[in-house]
Each structure stands twice: as C-alpha cells, then as structure tokens.
JSON list of C-alpha atoms in Angstrom, two decimals:
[
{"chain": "A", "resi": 1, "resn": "UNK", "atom": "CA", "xyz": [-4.36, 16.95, -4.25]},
{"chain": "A", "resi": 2, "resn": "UNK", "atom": "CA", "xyz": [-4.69, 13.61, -2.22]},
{"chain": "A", "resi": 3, "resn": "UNK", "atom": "CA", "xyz": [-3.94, 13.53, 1.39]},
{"chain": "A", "resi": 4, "resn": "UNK", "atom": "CA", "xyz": [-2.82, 9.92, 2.68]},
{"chain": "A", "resi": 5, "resn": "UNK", "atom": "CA", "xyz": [-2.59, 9.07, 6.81]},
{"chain": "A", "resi": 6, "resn": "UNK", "atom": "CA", "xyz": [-1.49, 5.77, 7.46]},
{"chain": "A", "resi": 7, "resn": "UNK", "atom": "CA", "xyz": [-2.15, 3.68, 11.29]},
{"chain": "A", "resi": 8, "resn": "UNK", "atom": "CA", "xyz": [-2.62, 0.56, 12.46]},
{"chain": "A", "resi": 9, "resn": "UNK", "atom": "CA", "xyz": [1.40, 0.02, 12.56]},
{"chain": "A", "resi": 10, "resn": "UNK", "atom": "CA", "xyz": [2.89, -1.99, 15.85]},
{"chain": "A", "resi": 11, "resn": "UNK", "atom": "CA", "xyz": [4.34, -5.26, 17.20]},
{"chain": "A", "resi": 12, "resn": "UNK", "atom": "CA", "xyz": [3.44, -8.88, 16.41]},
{"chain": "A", "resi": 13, "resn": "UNK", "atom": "CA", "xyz": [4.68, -12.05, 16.87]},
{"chain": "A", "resi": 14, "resn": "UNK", "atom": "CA", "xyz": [5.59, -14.13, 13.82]},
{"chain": "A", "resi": 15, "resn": "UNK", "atom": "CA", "xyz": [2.64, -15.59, 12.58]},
{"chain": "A", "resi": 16, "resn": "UNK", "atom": "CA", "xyz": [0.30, -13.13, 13.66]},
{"chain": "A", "resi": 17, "resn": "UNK", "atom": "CA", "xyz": [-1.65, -10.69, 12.07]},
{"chain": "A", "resi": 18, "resn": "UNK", "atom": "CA", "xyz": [-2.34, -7.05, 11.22]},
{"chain": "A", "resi": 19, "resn": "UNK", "atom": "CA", "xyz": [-4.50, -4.66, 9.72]},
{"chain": "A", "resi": 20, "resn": "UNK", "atom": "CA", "xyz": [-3.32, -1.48, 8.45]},
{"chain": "A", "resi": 21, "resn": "UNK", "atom": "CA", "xyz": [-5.35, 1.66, 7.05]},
{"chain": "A", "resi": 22, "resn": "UNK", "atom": "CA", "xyz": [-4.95, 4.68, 4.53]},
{"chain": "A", "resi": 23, "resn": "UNK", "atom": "CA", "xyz": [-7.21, 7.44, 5.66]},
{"chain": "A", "resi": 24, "resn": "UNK", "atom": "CA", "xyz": [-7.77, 9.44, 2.15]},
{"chain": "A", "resi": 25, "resn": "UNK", "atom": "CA", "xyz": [-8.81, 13.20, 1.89]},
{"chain": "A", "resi": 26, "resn": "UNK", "atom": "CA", "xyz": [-8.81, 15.59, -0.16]},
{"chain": "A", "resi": 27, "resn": "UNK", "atom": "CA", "xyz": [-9.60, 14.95, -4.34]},
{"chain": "A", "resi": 28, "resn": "UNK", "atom": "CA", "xyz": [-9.82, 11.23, -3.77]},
{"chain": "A", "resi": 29, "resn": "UNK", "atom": "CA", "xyz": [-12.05, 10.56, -6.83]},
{"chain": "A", "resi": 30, "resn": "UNK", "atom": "CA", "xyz": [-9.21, 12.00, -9.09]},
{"chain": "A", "resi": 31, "resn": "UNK", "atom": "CA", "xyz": [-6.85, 8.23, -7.56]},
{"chain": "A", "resi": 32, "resn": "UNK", "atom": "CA", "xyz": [-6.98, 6.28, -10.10]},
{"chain": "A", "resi": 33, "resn": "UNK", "atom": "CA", "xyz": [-4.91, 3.05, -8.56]},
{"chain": "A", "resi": 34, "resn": "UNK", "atom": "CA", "xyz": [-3.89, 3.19, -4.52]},
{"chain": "A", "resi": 35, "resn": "UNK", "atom": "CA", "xyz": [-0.80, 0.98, -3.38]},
{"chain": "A", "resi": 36, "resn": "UNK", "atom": "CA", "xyz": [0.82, -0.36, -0.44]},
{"chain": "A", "resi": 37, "resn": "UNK", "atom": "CA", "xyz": [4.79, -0.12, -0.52]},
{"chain": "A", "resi": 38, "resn": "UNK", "atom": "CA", "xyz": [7.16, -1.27, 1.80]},
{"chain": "A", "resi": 39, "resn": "UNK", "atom": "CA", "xyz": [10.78, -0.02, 2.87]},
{"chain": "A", "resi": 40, "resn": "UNK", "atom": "CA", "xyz": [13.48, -0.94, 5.78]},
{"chain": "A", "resi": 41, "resn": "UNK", "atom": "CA", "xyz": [16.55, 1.23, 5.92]},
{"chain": "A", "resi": 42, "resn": "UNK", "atom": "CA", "xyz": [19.46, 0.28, 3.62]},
{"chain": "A", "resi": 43, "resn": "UNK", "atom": "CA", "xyz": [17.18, -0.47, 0.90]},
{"chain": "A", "resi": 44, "resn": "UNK", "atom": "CA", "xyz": [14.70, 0.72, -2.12]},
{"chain": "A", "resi": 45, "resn": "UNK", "atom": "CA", "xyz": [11.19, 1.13, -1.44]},
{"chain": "A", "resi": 46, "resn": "UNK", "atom": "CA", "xyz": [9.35, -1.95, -2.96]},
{"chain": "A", "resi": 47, "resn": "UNK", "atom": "CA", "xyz": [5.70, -2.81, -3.76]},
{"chain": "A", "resi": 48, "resn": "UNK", "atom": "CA", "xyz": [3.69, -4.97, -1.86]},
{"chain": "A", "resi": 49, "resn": "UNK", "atom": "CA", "xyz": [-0.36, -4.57, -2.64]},
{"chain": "A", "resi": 50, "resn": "UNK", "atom": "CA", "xyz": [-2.18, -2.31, -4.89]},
{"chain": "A", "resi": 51, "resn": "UNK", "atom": "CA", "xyz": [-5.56, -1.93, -6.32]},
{"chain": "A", "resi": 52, "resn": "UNK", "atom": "CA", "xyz": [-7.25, 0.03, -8.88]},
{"chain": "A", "resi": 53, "resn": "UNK", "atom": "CA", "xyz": [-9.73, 2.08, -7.62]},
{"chain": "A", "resi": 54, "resn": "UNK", "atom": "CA", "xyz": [-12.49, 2.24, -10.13]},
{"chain": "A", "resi": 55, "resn": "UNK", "atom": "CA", "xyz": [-12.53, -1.72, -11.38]},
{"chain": "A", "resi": 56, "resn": "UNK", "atom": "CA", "xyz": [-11.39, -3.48, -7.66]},
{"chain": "A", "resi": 57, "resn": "UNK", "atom": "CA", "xyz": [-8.33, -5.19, -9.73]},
{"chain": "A", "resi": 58, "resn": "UNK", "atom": "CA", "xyz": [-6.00, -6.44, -7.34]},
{"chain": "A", "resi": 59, "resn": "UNK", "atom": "CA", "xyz": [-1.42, -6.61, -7.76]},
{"chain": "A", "resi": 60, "resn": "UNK", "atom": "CA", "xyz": [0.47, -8.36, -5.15]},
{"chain": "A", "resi": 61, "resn": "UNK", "atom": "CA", "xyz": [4.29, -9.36, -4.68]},
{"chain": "A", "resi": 62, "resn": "UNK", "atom": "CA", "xyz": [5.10, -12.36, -5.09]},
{"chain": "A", "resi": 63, "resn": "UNK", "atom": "CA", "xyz": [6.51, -12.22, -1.50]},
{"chain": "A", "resi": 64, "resn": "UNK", "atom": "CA", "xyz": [2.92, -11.74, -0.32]},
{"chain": "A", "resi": 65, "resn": "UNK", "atom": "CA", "xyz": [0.58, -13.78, -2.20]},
{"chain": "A", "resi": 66, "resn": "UNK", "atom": "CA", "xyz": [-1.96, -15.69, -0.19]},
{"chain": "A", "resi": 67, "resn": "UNK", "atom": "CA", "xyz": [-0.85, -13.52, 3.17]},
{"chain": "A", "resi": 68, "resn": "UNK", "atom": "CA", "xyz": [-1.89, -9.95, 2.42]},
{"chain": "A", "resi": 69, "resn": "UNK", "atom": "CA", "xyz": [-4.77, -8.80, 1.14]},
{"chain": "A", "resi": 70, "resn": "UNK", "atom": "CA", "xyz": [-5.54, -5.39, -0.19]},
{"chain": "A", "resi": 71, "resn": "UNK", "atom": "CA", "xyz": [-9.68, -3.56, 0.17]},
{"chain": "A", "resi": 72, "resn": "UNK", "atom": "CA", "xyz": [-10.63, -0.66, 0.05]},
{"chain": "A", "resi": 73, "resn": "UNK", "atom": "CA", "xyz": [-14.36, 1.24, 1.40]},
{"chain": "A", "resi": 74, "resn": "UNK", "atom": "CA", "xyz": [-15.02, 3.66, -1.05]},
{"chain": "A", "resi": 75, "resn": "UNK", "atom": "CA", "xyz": [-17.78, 5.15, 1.43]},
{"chain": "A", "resi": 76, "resn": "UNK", "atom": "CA", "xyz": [-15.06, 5.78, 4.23]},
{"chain": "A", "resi": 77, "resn": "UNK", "atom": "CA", "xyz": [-12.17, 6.84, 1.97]},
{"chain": "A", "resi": 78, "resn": "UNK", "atom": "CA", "xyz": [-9.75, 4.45, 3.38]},
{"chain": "A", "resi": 79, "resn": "UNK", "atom": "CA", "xyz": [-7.91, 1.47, 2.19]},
{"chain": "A", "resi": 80, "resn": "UNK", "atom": "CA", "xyz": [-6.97, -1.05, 3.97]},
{"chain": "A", "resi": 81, "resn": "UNK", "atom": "CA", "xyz": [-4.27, -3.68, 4.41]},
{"chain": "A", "resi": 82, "resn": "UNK", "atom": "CA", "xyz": [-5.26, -7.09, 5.75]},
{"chain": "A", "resi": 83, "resn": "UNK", "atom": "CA", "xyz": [-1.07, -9.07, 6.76]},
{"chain": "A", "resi": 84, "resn": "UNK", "atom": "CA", "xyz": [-1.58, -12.37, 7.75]},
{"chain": "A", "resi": 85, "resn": "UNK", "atom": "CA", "xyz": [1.08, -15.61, 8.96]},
{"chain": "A", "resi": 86, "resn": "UNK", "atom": "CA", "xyz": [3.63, -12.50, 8.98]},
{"chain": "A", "resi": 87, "resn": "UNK", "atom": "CA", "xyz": [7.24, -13.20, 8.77]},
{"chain": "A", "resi": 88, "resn": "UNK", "atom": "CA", "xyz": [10.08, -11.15, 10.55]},
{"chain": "A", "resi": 89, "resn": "UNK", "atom": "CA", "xyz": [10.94, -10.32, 7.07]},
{"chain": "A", "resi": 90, "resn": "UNK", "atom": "CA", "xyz": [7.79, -8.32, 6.69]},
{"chain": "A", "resi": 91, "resn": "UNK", "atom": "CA", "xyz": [9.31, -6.04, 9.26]},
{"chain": "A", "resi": 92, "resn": "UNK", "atom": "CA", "xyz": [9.44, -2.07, 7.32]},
{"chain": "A", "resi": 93, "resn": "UNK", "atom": "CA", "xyz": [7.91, 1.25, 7.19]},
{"chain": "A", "resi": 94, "resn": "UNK", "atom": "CA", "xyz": [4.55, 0.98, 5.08]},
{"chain": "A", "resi": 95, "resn": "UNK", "atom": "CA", "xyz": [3.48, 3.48, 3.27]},
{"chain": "A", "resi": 96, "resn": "UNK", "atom": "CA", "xyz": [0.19, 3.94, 1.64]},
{"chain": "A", "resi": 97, "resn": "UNK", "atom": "CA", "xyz": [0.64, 5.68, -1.88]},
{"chain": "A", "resi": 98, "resn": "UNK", "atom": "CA", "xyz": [-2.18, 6.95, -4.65]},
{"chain": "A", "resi": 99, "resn": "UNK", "atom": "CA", "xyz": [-1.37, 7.84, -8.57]},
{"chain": "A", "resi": 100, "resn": "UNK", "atom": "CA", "xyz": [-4.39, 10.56, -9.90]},
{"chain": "A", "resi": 101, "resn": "UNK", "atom": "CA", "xyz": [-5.42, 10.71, -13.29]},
{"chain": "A", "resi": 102, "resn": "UNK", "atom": "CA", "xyz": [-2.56, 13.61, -13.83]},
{"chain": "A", "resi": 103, "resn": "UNK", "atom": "CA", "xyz": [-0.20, 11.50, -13.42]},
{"chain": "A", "resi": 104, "resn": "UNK", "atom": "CA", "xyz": [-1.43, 7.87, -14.62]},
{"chain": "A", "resi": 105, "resn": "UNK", "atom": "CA", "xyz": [0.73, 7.48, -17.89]},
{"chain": "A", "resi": 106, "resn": "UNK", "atom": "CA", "xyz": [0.59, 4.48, -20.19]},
{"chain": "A", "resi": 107, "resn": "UNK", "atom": "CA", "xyz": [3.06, 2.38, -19.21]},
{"chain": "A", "resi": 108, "resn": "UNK", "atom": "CA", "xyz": [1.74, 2.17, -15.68]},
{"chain": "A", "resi": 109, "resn": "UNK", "atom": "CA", "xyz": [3.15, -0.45, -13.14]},
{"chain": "A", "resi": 110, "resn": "UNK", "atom": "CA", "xyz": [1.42, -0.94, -10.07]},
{"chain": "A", "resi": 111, "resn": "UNK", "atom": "CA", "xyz": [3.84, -2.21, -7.94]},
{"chain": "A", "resi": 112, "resn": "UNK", "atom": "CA", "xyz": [6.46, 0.20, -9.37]},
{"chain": "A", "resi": 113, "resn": "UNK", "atom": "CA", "xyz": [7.04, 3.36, -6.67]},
{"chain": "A", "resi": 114, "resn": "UNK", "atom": "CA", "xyz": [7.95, 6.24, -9.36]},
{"chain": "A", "resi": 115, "resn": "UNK", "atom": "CA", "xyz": [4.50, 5.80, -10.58]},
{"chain": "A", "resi": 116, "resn": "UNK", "atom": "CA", "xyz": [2.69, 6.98, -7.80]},
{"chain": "A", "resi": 117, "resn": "UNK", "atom": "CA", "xyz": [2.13, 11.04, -6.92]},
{"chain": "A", "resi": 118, "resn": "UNK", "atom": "CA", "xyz": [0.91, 10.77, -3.69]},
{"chain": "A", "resi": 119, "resn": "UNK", "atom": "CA", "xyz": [2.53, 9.31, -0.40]},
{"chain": "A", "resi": 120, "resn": "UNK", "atom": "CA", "xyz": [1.40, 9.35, 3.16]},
{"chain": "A", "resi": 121, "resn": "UNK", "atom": "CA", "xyz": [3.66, 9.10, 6.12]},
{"chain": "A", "resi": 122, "resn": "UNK", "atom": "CA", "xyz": [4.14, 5.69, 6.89]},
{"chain": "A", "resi": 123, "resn": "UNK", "atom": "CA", "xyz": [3.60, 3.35, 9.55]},
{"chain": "A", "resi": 124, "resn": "UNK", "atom": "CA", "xyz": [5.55, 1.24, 11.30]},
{"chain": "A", "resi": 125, "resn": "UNK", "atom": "CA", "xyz": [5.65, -2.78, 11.22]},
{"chain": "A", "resi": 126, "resn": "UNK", "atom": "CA", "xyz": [7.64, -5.00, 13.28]},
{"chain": "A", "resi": 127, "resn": "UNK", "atom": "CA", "xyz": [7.34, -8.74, 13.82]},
{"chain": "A", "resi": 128, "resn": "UNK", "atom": "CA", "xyz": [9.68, -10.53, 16.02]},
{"chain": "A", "resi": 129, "resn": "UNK", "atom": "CA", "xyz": [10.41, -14.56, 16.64]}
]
C-alpha cells in the first residue's frame, strides 16, 4: 500500500505561481508511474503531469505544456508540482495519484485516471483575475 498527502494548495493571482507536493509513505518503491490529476465540480477528473518513477519520463496535457512541471526527490519521497503563468482556468482540486506494479497493465496511459491505484486527498487551487 501507498499512502499519498497532498499541500501546498491556496490563492494566486493569475499569472503567478505555485508549488505543490505529494508526501509518499508506505511501499513507495512498489509506484511504478506517479501523476498529478485535476478536477472542479461538474466535471471528470483529468490528467495534468505524470512521471515514471524509475526512468524520470515525463507526460503533460496539452493544456499545461511549458507552465507545469512535474519532479520528484526520490530521497524525500515526495513529488512535486512546479504551476507557473497560471490561468483562472487552472482553478480545481489536485490530486496526487500513484499506479504500483500490481496494478500497471499493458495498455497503460499516464494521463488516464482509471489507471492509477492510489489517490491522496487533494489540495486545493484557486487563481483569480
């Protein structure tokens, strides 16, 4: 089992920045990829970041590319999410999200949220005009 806690949630002004984090415990050497999803209420969940955890390969929505970046310190456990020039549009609940090697199946999409096994709480993002 994989415990996720997500923080650095809050307020920002359009065009400012953020940094959230995914505090990991638990098995973490069994993750085999570790995403970033996104959801405000009304709709689906969707994909933002993820990387792989063994090889550093990085996924990104198209909505985010060349704003977000996605790290992670395998020393500290935690991964992080680096939101830059943020949009009110980036406003949502973020969730941090793992997929272990029980679950990995071929097939695997990154960005897609049924492939992951392992969800933290959330944190909340909201940027205003």
């Amino acid at each position: 089992q994989v415990q996720l806690v997500e923080s650095g949630g809050g307020s920002v002004q359009a065009g400012g920045s953020l940094r959230l984090s995914c505090a990991s415990s638990g098995d973490t050497t069994s993750s085999v990829w570790m995403a970033w999803f996104r959801q405000t209420p009304g709709k689906e969940r969707e994909g933002v970041a993820a990387i792989s955890t063994g090889g550093g390969r990085t996924v990104y929505a198209d909505s985010v590319k060349g704003r977000f970046t996605i790290s992670q310190d395998k020393a500290k456990n935690t991964l992080y999410l680096q939101m830059n020039s943020l949009k009110i549009e980036d406003t949502a609940m973020y969730y941090c999200a793992a997929v272990t090697w029980m679950a990995y199946m071929t097939g695997f999409q990154a960005l897609r949220t049924e492939d992951y096994n392992h969800w933290g709480q959330g944190t909340q993002v909201t940027v205003s005009s």
